[in-house]
Short mmCIF file of C-alpha atoms and ligand atoms in Angstrom, two decimals:
data_model
loop_
_atom_site.label_atom_id
_atom_site.label_comp_id
_atom_site.label_asym_id
_atom_site.label_seq_id
_atom_site.Cartn_x
_atom_site.Cartn_y
_atom_site.Cartn_z
CA MET N 1165 148.54 -95.69 -155.26
CA THR N 1166 151.39 -96.28 -157.32
CA LYS N 1167 150.44 -98.52 -160.70
CA VAL N 1168 152.45 -101.17 -161.66
CA LEU N 1169 152.57 -101.90 -165.98
CA PRO N 1170 154.66 -104.25 -167.55
CA ALA N 1171 156.82 -103.02 -170.18
CA ASP N 1172 155.33 -103.89 -172.96
CA ALA N 1173 153.65 -101.34 -175.21
CA ALA N 1174 150.41 -100.69 -173.71
CA GLY N 1175 152.82 -99.66 -170.36
CA ILE N 1176 155.28 -97.48 -172.46
CA ARG N 1177 151.91 -95.91 -173.83
CA GLU N 1178 150.82 -95.13 -170.55
CA ALA N 1179 153.98 -94.59 -168.51
CA ALA N 1180 154.92 -91.74 -171.56
CA ALA N 1181 151.37 -89.87 -171.34
CA THR N 1182 152.04 -89.33 -167.21
CA LEU N 1183 155.52 -88.31 -168.20
CA ALA N 1184 154.33 -85.90 -170.52
CA ALA N 1185 151.21 -84.84 -168.03
CA GLY N 1186 154.15 -84.31 -165.42
CA GLY N 1187 153.22 -87.47 -163.44
CA LEU N 1188 156.91 -89.32 -162.05
CA VAL N 1189 157.27 -92.78 -163.48
CA ALA N 1190 159.96 -95.71 -162.54
CA PHE N 1191 161.62 -97.09 -165.35
CA PRO N 1192 164.22 -99.86 -166.25
CA THR N 1193 167.42 -98.55 -167.57
CA GLU N 1194 170.72 -101.18 -168.03
CA THR N 1195 171.83 -99.30 -165.21
CA VAL N 1196 169.59 -99.62 -162.30
CA TYR N 1197 165.86 -98.38 -162.47
CA GLY N 1198 165.68 -94.22 -162.70
CA LEU N 1199 162.93 -92.09 -161.40
CA GLY N 1200 161.58 -90.20 -164.33
CA GLY N 1201 159.84 -87.00 -164.95
CA ASP N 1202 159.98 -84.45 -167.76
CA ALA N 1203 163.66 -82.82 -167.23
CA LEU N 1204 161.84 -79.46 -168.45
CA SER N 1205 158.98 -79.19 -166.27
CA THR N 1206 160.27 -77.26 -162.73
CA ALA N 1207 157.07 -79.13 -161.16
CA ALA N 1208 157.94 -82.50 -161.77
CA VAL N 1209 161.89 -82.02 -161.53
CA ALA N 1210 160.28 -80.74 -158.07
CA ARG N 1211 158.34 -83.89 -157.59
CA ILE N 1212 161.24 -85.75 -158.05
CA PHE N 1213 163.09 -84.48 -155.14
CA ALA N 1214 160.61 -84.78 -152.85
CA ALA N 1215 159.41 -88.45 -153.61
CA LYS N 1216 162.89 -89.64 -152.94
CA GLY N 1217 163.62 -87.24 -150.08
CA ARG N 1218 166.64 -85.86 -152.22
CA PRO N 1219 168.66 -82.57 -151.06
CA ALA N 1220 168.53 -79.83 -154.10
CA GLU N 1221 171.94 -79.49 -153.99
CA ASP N 1222 172.64 -83.20 -155.61
CA PRO N 1223 171.66 -82.78 -159.64
CA LEU N 1224 169.83 -85.06 -161.55
CA ILE N 1225 171.30 -86.91 -164.90
CA VAL N 1226 169.13 -85.86 -168.01
CA HIS N 1227 168.11 -88.70 -170.16
CA LEU N 1228 167.28 -88.46 -173.79
CA ALA N 1229 166.50 -91.24 -176.57
CA ASP N 1230 168.46 -89.91 -179.16
CA LEU N 1231 171.55 -87.96 -179.97
CA ALA N 1232 168.97 -85.49 -182.27
CA ASP N 1233 167.55 -84.32 -178.63
CA LEU N 1234 170.59 -82.91 -177.72
CA PRO N 1235 170.17 -79.05 -178.21
CA ARG N 1236 167.06 -79.52 -176.21
CA VAL N 1237 169.25 -79.62 -173.16
CA THR N 1238 173.22 -78.50 -174.48
CA GLY N 1239 175.26 -76.58 -177.03
CA ALA N 1240 177.23 -78.15 -179.78
CA LEU N 1241 179.10 -80.97 -178.47
CA SER N 1242 182.91 -80.14 -178.17
CA PRO N 1243 185.15 -82.97 -180.31
CA GLN N 1244 185.76 -85.30 -176.87
CA ALA N 1245 182.02 -85.49 -176.31
CA ALA N 1246 181.36 -86.05 -180.04
CA LEU N 1247 183.92 -88.82 -179.92
CA LEU N 1248 182.58 -90.57 -176.68
CA ALA N 1249 178.66 -90.21 -177.94
CA GLY N 1250 179.48 -91.94 -180.90
CA ARG N 1251 181.34 -94.73 -179.21
CA LEU N 1252 179.99 -95.44 -175.94
CA TRP N 1253 176.31 -94.22 -176.45
CA PRO N 1254 173.67 -95.77 -176.07
CA GLY N 1255 175.37 -96.66 -172.69
CA PRO N 1256 175.75 -96.80 -169.06
CA LEU N 1257 178.04 -93.48 -169.41
CA THR N 1258 176.76 -89.63 -168.76
CA LEU N 1259 178.27 -86.49 -169.76
CA VAL N 1260 178.89 -83.41 -167.86
CA LEU N 1261 178.23 -80.43 -170.57
CA PRO N 1262 177.43 -76.90 -170.74
CA ARG N 1263 173.65 -76.32 -169.87
CA GLY N 1264 170.96 -75.43 -172.15
CA PRO N 1265 168.88 -72.32 -171.52
CA ALA N 1266 165.76 -74.68 -171.40
CA VAL N 1267 167.07 -76.92 -168.46
CA PRO N 1268 166.00 -75.67 -165.25
CA HIS N 1269 168.31 -74.54 -162.66
CA SER N 1270 166.64 -77.19 -160.54
CA VAL N 1271 168.01 -80.16 -162.60
CA THR N 1272 171.49 -79.05 -162.63
CA ALA N 1273 171.47 -78.11 -158.56
CA GLY N 1274 172.22 -74.38 -159.73
CA ARG N 1275 175.52 -75.00 -161.94
CA GLU N 1276 175.99 -73.66 -165.42
CA THR N 1277 176.80 -77.75 -166.53
CA VAL N 1278 174.21 -80.23 -167.03
CA ALA N 1279 174.42 -84.29 -166.58
CA VAL N 1280 173.46 -86.21 -170.13
CA ARG N 1281 172.97 -89.56 -171.09
CA LEU N 1282 171.56 -91.95 -173.50
CA PRO N 1283 170.08 -95.00 -171.91
CA ALA N 1284 170.52 -98.33 -173.93
CA HIS N 1285 167.83 -100.33 -172.68
CA PRO N 1286 165.07 -100.41 -175.10
CA VAL N 1287 162.27 -100.18 -172.43
CA ALA N 1288 163.98 -96.72 -171.20
CA ARG N 1289 164.46 -95.25 -175.00
CA ALA N 1290 160.95 -96.19 -175.91
CA LEU N 1291 159.82 -94.53 -172.93
CA ILE N 1292 161.35 -91.27 -173.53
CA ALA N 1293 161.07 -90.74 -176.98
CA ALA N 1294 157.28 -91.68 -176.59
CA ALA N 1295 157.08 -89.04 -173.80
CA GLY N 1296 158.37 -86.54 -176.34
CA THR N 1297 160.47 -84.57 -173.71
CA PRO N 1298 163.97 -85.40 -172.25
CA VAL N 1299 163.73 -87.02 -168.45
CA ALA N 1300 165.41 -86.59 -165.61
CA ALA N 1301 166.02 -89.69 -163.90
CA PRO N 1302 168.12 -90.35 -160.57
CA SER N 1303 168.00 -94.00 -158.92
CA ALA N 1304 164.31 -94.57 -157.87
CA ASN N 1305 165.04 -95.21 -154.72
CA ARG N 1306 164.53 -92.68 -151.37
CA PHE N 1307 167.97 -90.89 -150.77
CA GLY N 1308 170.66 -92.25 -149.41
CA HIS N 1309 168.94 -95.93 -149.63
CA THR N 1310 170.82 -98.78 -152.11
CA SER N 1311 169.43 -98.49 -155.89
CA PRO N 1312 166.72 -100.61 -157.33
CA THR N 1313 167.52 -103.44 -160.19
CA SER N 1314 164.14 -104.49 -159.87
CA ALA N 1315 160.62 -102.99 -159.78
CA ALA N 1316 160.15 -104.83 -156.41
CA HIS N 1317 163.21 -102.46 -154.95
CA VAL N 1318 161.60 -99.50 -156.29
CA LEU N 1319 157.80 -100.05 -154.56
CA ALA N 1320 159.72 -101.15 -151.49
CA ASP N 1321 160.99 -97.51 -151.48
CA LEU N 1322 158.68 -95.40 -153.20
CA GLY N 1323 154.95 -97.29 -153.66
CA GLY N 1324 152.65 -94.66 -152.68
CA ARG N 1325 154.69 -91.74 -153.68
CA ILE N 1326 154.91 -92.27 -157.33
CA ASP N 1327 152.79 -92.31 -160.06
CA LEU N 1328 153.78 -95.78 -162.11
CA VAL N 1329 156.35 -98.32 -161.98
CA LEU N 1330 157.04 -99.94 -165.53
CA ASP N 1331 158.13 -103.78 -164.89
CA GLY N 1332 161.05 -104.48 -167.04
CA GLY N 1333 162.30 -107.17 -165.05
CA PRO N 1334 166.45 -106.92 -163.71
CA ALA N 1335 168.13 -104.06 -164.48
CA THR N 1336 171.39 -105.99 -166.01
CA ILE N 1337 174.63 -103.89 -165.29
CA GLY N 1338 173.10 -103.45 -161.67
CA VAL N 1339 175.20 -100.64 -160.91
CA GLU N 1340 175.19 -96.45 -162.06
CA SER N 1341 176.37 -94.58 -164.61
CA THR N 1342 180.00 -93.80 -165.11
CA VAL N 1343 179.37 -90.20 -164.86
CA LEU N 1344 182.28 -87.64 -166.78
CA ASP N 1345 183.14 -84.23 -166.50
CA LEU N 1346 183.98 -82.47 -170.18
CA SER N 1347 183.33 -79.02 -169.11
CA GLY N 1348 186.89 -78.47 -167.46
CA PRO N 1349 190.26 -78.48 -169.45
CA VAL N 1350 190.68 -82.22 -168.49
CA PRO N 1351 188.27 -84.99 -168.44
CA THR N 1352 187.09 -85.89 -164.69
CA LEU N 1353 185.89 -89.13 -164.04
CA LEU N 1354 183.39 -88.16 -160.66
CA ARG N 1355 181.85 -91.61 -160.85
CA PRO N 1356 183.19 -95.10 -161.70
CA GLY N 1357 180.27 -96.95 -163.54
CA GLY N 1358 179.23 -99.23 -166.24
CA VAL N 1359 181.88 -97.61 -168.86
CA SER N 1360 185.42 -98.11 -167.48
CA LEU N 1361 188.03 -95.78 -166.99
CA GLU N 1362 190.89 -97.93 -168.97
CA THR N 1363 187.86 -97.14 -171.38
CA LEU N 1364 188.07 -93.91 -171.13
CA ARG N 1365 191.42 -93.41 -170.93
CA GLU N 1366 192.03 -95.28 -174.20
CA LEU N 1367 189.47 -92.78 -176.28
CA LEU N 1368 190.86 -89.32 -174.79
CA GLY N 1369 194.20 -90.38 -173.16
CA GLU N 1370 194.28 -88.04 -170.11
CA VAL N 1371 191.04 -88.90 -167.63
CA ALA N 1372 191.64 -87.27 -164.55
CA LEU N 1373 190.17 -88.66 -161.04
CA GLY N 1374 187.36 -86.11 -159.71
CA GLY N 1375 185.34 -85.92 -156.53
CA ARG N 1376 183.99 -89.31 -155.09
CA ALA N 1377 186.32 -91.13 -157.75
CA ALA N 1378 189.42 -89.55 -156.16
CA GLU N 1379 188.56 -90.99 -152.91
CA ALA N 1380 188.00 -94.87 -153.76
CA GLY N 1381 189.39 -97.37 -151.20
CA GLY N 1382 188.57 -95.56 -148.31
CA GLN N 1383 189.88 -92.72 -147.86
CA ILE N 1384 187.14 -91.01 -148.26
CA ALA N 1385 185.94 -87.70 -146.04
CA PRO N 1386 183.16 -87.69 -143.82
CA GLY N 1387 180.05 -85.91 -145.48
CA LEU N 1388 176.87 -86.39 -147.28
CA LEU N 1389 177.95 -88.62 -149.99
CA ASP N 1390 179.31 -90.99 -147.22
CA ARG N 1391 175.66 -92.41 -146.77
CA HIS N 1392 175.11 -92.83 -150.04
CA TYR N 1393 174.32 -96.78 -150.88
CA ALA N 1394 173.99 -97.13 -147.25
CA PRO N 1395 172.61 -100.33 -145.75
CA GLU N 1396 170.64 -100.71 -142.49
CA SER N 1397 173.32 -102.57 -141.03
CA ALA N 1398 176.45 -101.92 -140.24
CA LEU N 1399 178.88 -102.80 -143.35
CA HIS N 1400 182.33 -103.34 -142.88
CA LEU N 1401 184.59 -103.61 -145.85
CA CYS N 1402 188.16 -105.24 -146.29
CA VAL N 1403 190.36 -103.79 -148.83
CA GLY N 1404 193.75 -106.02 -149.79
CA ALA N 1405 194.50 -109.32 -151.23
CA PRO N 1406 191.93 -111.84 -151.43
CA ALA N 1407 193.18 -114.27 -149.02
CA ALA N 1408 194.41 -111.61 -146.65
CA CYS N 1409 190.84 -110.34 -146.64
CA ARG N 1410 189.03 -113.33 -146.09
CA GLY N 1411 191.19 -114.10 -143.13
CA TRP N 1412 190.10 -110.80 -141.42
CA ILE N 1413 186.08 -111.54 -142.73
CA ARG N 1414 186.85 -115.18 -140.71
CA ALA N 1415 188.08 -113.48 -137.62
CA GLN N 1416 186.14 -110.36 -137.37
CA ALA N 1417 182.77 -112.89 -137.88
CA ALA N 1418 184.30 -115.17 -135.43
CA ARG N 1419 184.58 -112.51 -133.03
CA GLN N 1420 181.43 -111.22 -133.76
CA ILE N 1421 179.00 -114.66 -133.30
CA ALA N 1422 181.01 -114.95 -130.59
CA ALA N 1423 180.07 -112.11 -129.00
CA GLY N 1424 176.23 -112.78 -129.78
CA ARG N 1425 175.88 -110.69 -133.21
CA ARG N 1426 173.75 -111.79 -136.24
CA VAL N 1427 176.66 -111.77 -139.31
CA GLY N 1428 175.92 -111.28 -142.53
CA LEU N 1429 178.46 -111.91 -145.18
CA LEU N 1430 178.49 -110.32 -148.71
CA VAL N 1431 181.25 -112.10 -150.92
CA PRO N 1432 182.50 -114.17 -153.98
CA ASP N 1433 181.05 -117.26 -154.34
CA GLU N 1434 184.55 -118.85 -153.31
CA ASP N 1435 184.71 -116.98 -150.36
CA ALA N 1436 181.13 -118.34 -149.76
CA ALA N 1437 182.23 -121.81 -150.13
CA LEU N 1438 185.68 -121.55 -147.93
CA LEU N 1439 183.47 -119.61 -145.26
CA ALA N 1440 180.62 -121.99 -145.23
CA GLY N 1441 181.79 -123.20 -141.51
CA LEU N 1442 181.24 -120.07 -139.96
CA ALA N 1443 177.55 -119.39 -138.35
CA ALA N 1444 176.91 -116.67 -140.35
CA ASP N 1445 174.08 -115.71 -143.51
CA ILE N 1446 175.81 -115.54 -146.41
CA GLU N 1447 174.77 -113.82 -149.54
CA PRO N 1448 177.47 -115.25 -152.50
CA LEU N 1449 177.84 -112.24 -155.42
CA GLY N 1450 178.99 -114.89 -158.05
CA PRO N 1451 182.43 -115.53 -158.83
CA ALA N 1452 185.72 -113.06 -158.12
CA GLY N 1453 186.97 -113.70 -161.46
CA ASP N 1454 183.42 -112.21 -162.96
CA PRO N 1455 183.12 -108.72 -161.58
CA ALA N 1456 180.33 -107.61 -164.62
CA ALA N 1457 178.02 -110.94 -162.54
CA ILE N 1458 179.33 -109.27 -159.11
CA ALA N 1459 177.94 -105.81 -160.10
CA GLY N 1460 174.99 -107.38 -161.66
CA ARG N 1461 174.01 -109.19 -157.99
CA LEU N 1462 175.61 -106.53 -155.86
CA TYR N 1463 172.36 -104.52 -154.62
CA ALA N 1464 169.96 -106.86 -154.76
CA ALA N 1465 172.35 -108.99 -152.53
CA LEU N 1466 172.59 -106.24 -150.48
CA ARG N 1467 168.95 -105.83 -150.00
CA ALA N 1468 168.08 -109.23 -149.44
CA LEU N 1469 171.03 -109.74 -146.60
CA ASP N 1470 169.67 -106.39 -145.04
CA ALA N 1471 166.40 -107.70 -145.34
CA ARG N 1472 167.51 -110.29 -142.57
CA ARG N 1473 168.46 -107.52 -140.43
CA PRO N 1474 171.67 -108.81 -139.32
CA ASP N 1475 173.88 -106.47 -136.59
CA VAL N 1476 176.93 -106.17 -139.33
CA ILE N 1477 177.62 -106.91 -142.86
CA LEU N 1478 181.15 -107.79 -144.05
CA ALA N 1479 182.55 -107.36 -147.26
CA ARG N 1480 185.87 -107.42 -149.53
CA ASP N 1481 187.01 -105.90 -152.82
CA ILE N 1482 187.62 -107.55 -156.05
CA GLY N 1483 189.99 -104.89 -157.24
CA ASP N 1484 189.87 -101.97 -159.31
CA VAL N 1485 189.95 -102.60 -162.81
CA GLY N 1486 186.94 -102.31 -165.17
CA ILE N 1487 183.99 -102.42 -163.52
CA ALA N 1488 185.79 -104.02 -160.34
CA ARG N 1489 186.41 -99.82 -159.53
CA ALA N 1490 182.81 -98.92 -159.82
CA ILE N 1491 181.89 -101.94 -157.06
CA LEU N 1492 184.41 -100.62 -154.78
CA ASP N 1493 183.24 -97.08 -154.93
CA ARG N 1494 179.64 -98.48 -154.04
CA LEU N 1495 180.90 -100.95 -151.20
CA THR N 1496 182.92 -98.20 -150.00
CA ARG N 1497 179.85 -95.72 -149.16
CA ALA N 1498 177.93 -98.24 -147.98
CA ALA N 1499 180.97 -98.99 -145.24
CA ALA N 1500 180.12 -95.13 -144.59
CA GLY N 1501 184.17 -95.17 -143.19
CA ARG N 1502 184.40 -98.59 -141.90
CA VAL N 1503 186.94 -99.59 -144.43
CA SER N 1504 190.09 -101.73 -143.16
CA ILE N 1505 192.72 -101.26 -145.91
CA LEU N 1506 194.87 -104.59 -145.36
CA THR N 1507 198.05 -103.92 -147.78
CA PRO N 1508 199.23 -101.09 -149.55
CA SER N 1509 198.94 -101.07 -152.93
CA GLU N 1510 199.38 -99.12 -156.40
CA ARG N 1511 195.58 -100.06 -157.40
CA ARG N 1512 194.44 -97.17 -154.95
CA ALA N 1513 196.55 -94.52 -156.37
CA THR N 1514 195.16 -91.82 -157.62
CA GLN N 1515 196.37 -90.87 -160.92
P1 LIG M 712 171.87 -90.34 -159.38
O1 LIG M 712 170.91 -89.79 -160.58
O2 LIG M 712 171.23 -91.01 -158.53
O3 LIG M 712 172.63 -91.92 -159.83
O4 LIG M 712 173.04 -89.29 -159.29
C1 LIG M 712 173.32 -88.24 -160.55
C2 LIG M 712 174.75 -87.88 -159.81
O5 LIG M 712 175.28 -87.49 -161.02
C3 LIG M 712 174.87 -86.81 -158.81
O6 LIG M 712 174.63 -86.95 -157.80
C4 LIG M 712 176.23 -86.29 -159.52
O7 LIG M 712 177.20 -86.62 -158.40
C5 LIG M 712 176.13 -86.11 -160.70
N1 LIG M 712 175.73 -85.04 -161.51
C6 LIG M 712 174.70 -84.40 -162.01
N2 LIG M 712 174.63 -83.63 -162.66
C7 LIG M 712 175.77 -83.18 -162.46
C8 LIG M 712 176.88 -81.51 -162.85
N3 LIG M 712 175.86 -80.80 -163.39
N4 LIG M 712 178.13 -81.59 -162.59
C9 LIG M 712 178.48 -82.73 -161.82
N5 LIG M 712 177.72 -83.70 -161.45
C10 LIG M 712 176.73 -84.04 -161.31
MG1 LIG M 713 171.12 -92.54 -156.81
#
């Protein structure tokens, strides 16, 4: 049985004791809900991988409550890491740093680097501080599923597989942290998230795009990561100018509906109004001009739509500036290659 507790002082106390005893606790952070275990315990870390069905090659992010705990997981910070830690922690930024000797190899998937984050969410911070140990915490979903932004989402995926869920209400940012690799000669963005590429470049100067961040806009290689964030229904993503993509969605939806298929639309409020005449199941995401609101609703909307099992889900991008880059990345993953790029645009350039 998985216990659910409110994220009050008593709940946090019990959750911290569970972590300290090697158990698994899902807890709210400002990005998404995390599935926490003692990062310095190989047994707890093994339980995280097992509960999620996560492949051992996929390393975990280690969460700390306080900068003073950094020496437990990594060495002295480089000037760049210290600058970012001072300016952006606590917050939705994960730094890939040299691995400290106490961090098990299973946490880092055998790498000599460790991903570290200080979350800003008061419940996350209080829980980690009370547990008295660094907490390894991937998103609290079954591997490959949409990340959870509420306790109900966590239970839907991991109920019966973990000890406890701390219910602290909905996660506010709604998409996972930015992952920045500081272990090489040039800072490299591995995953866009709550801290924007623009902010990182303002602070650091050059930031390269690496890994999946270099693949935004649909030019993704087939492979394991393509299945990340996938809904059950096939999601088709349109990337291009808003009016062009609305036209594409209208035509696609009409064609699918004519063929007897049930169509779901995951679109900004403006599009929802303009496409209301279609016999489609519309899940409005918020105003296109407010990417932060759309990020906040993205996963809940995707889960809600998916639960009604449309045959196909149609969506469009809202650009790639700020957090919109993270939204584009997650929608691209959810589309698993089903991406239509309508207009060539320099905003998809990789530098
Ligand atoms: P999740 O916790 O599910 O949001 O995923 C964490 C992600 O952080 C992993 O899938 C990797 O992409 C990234 N990550 C974690 N540790 C490292 C590391 N040592 N080096 C590079 N990327 C990492
Ligand atoms: Mg995840």
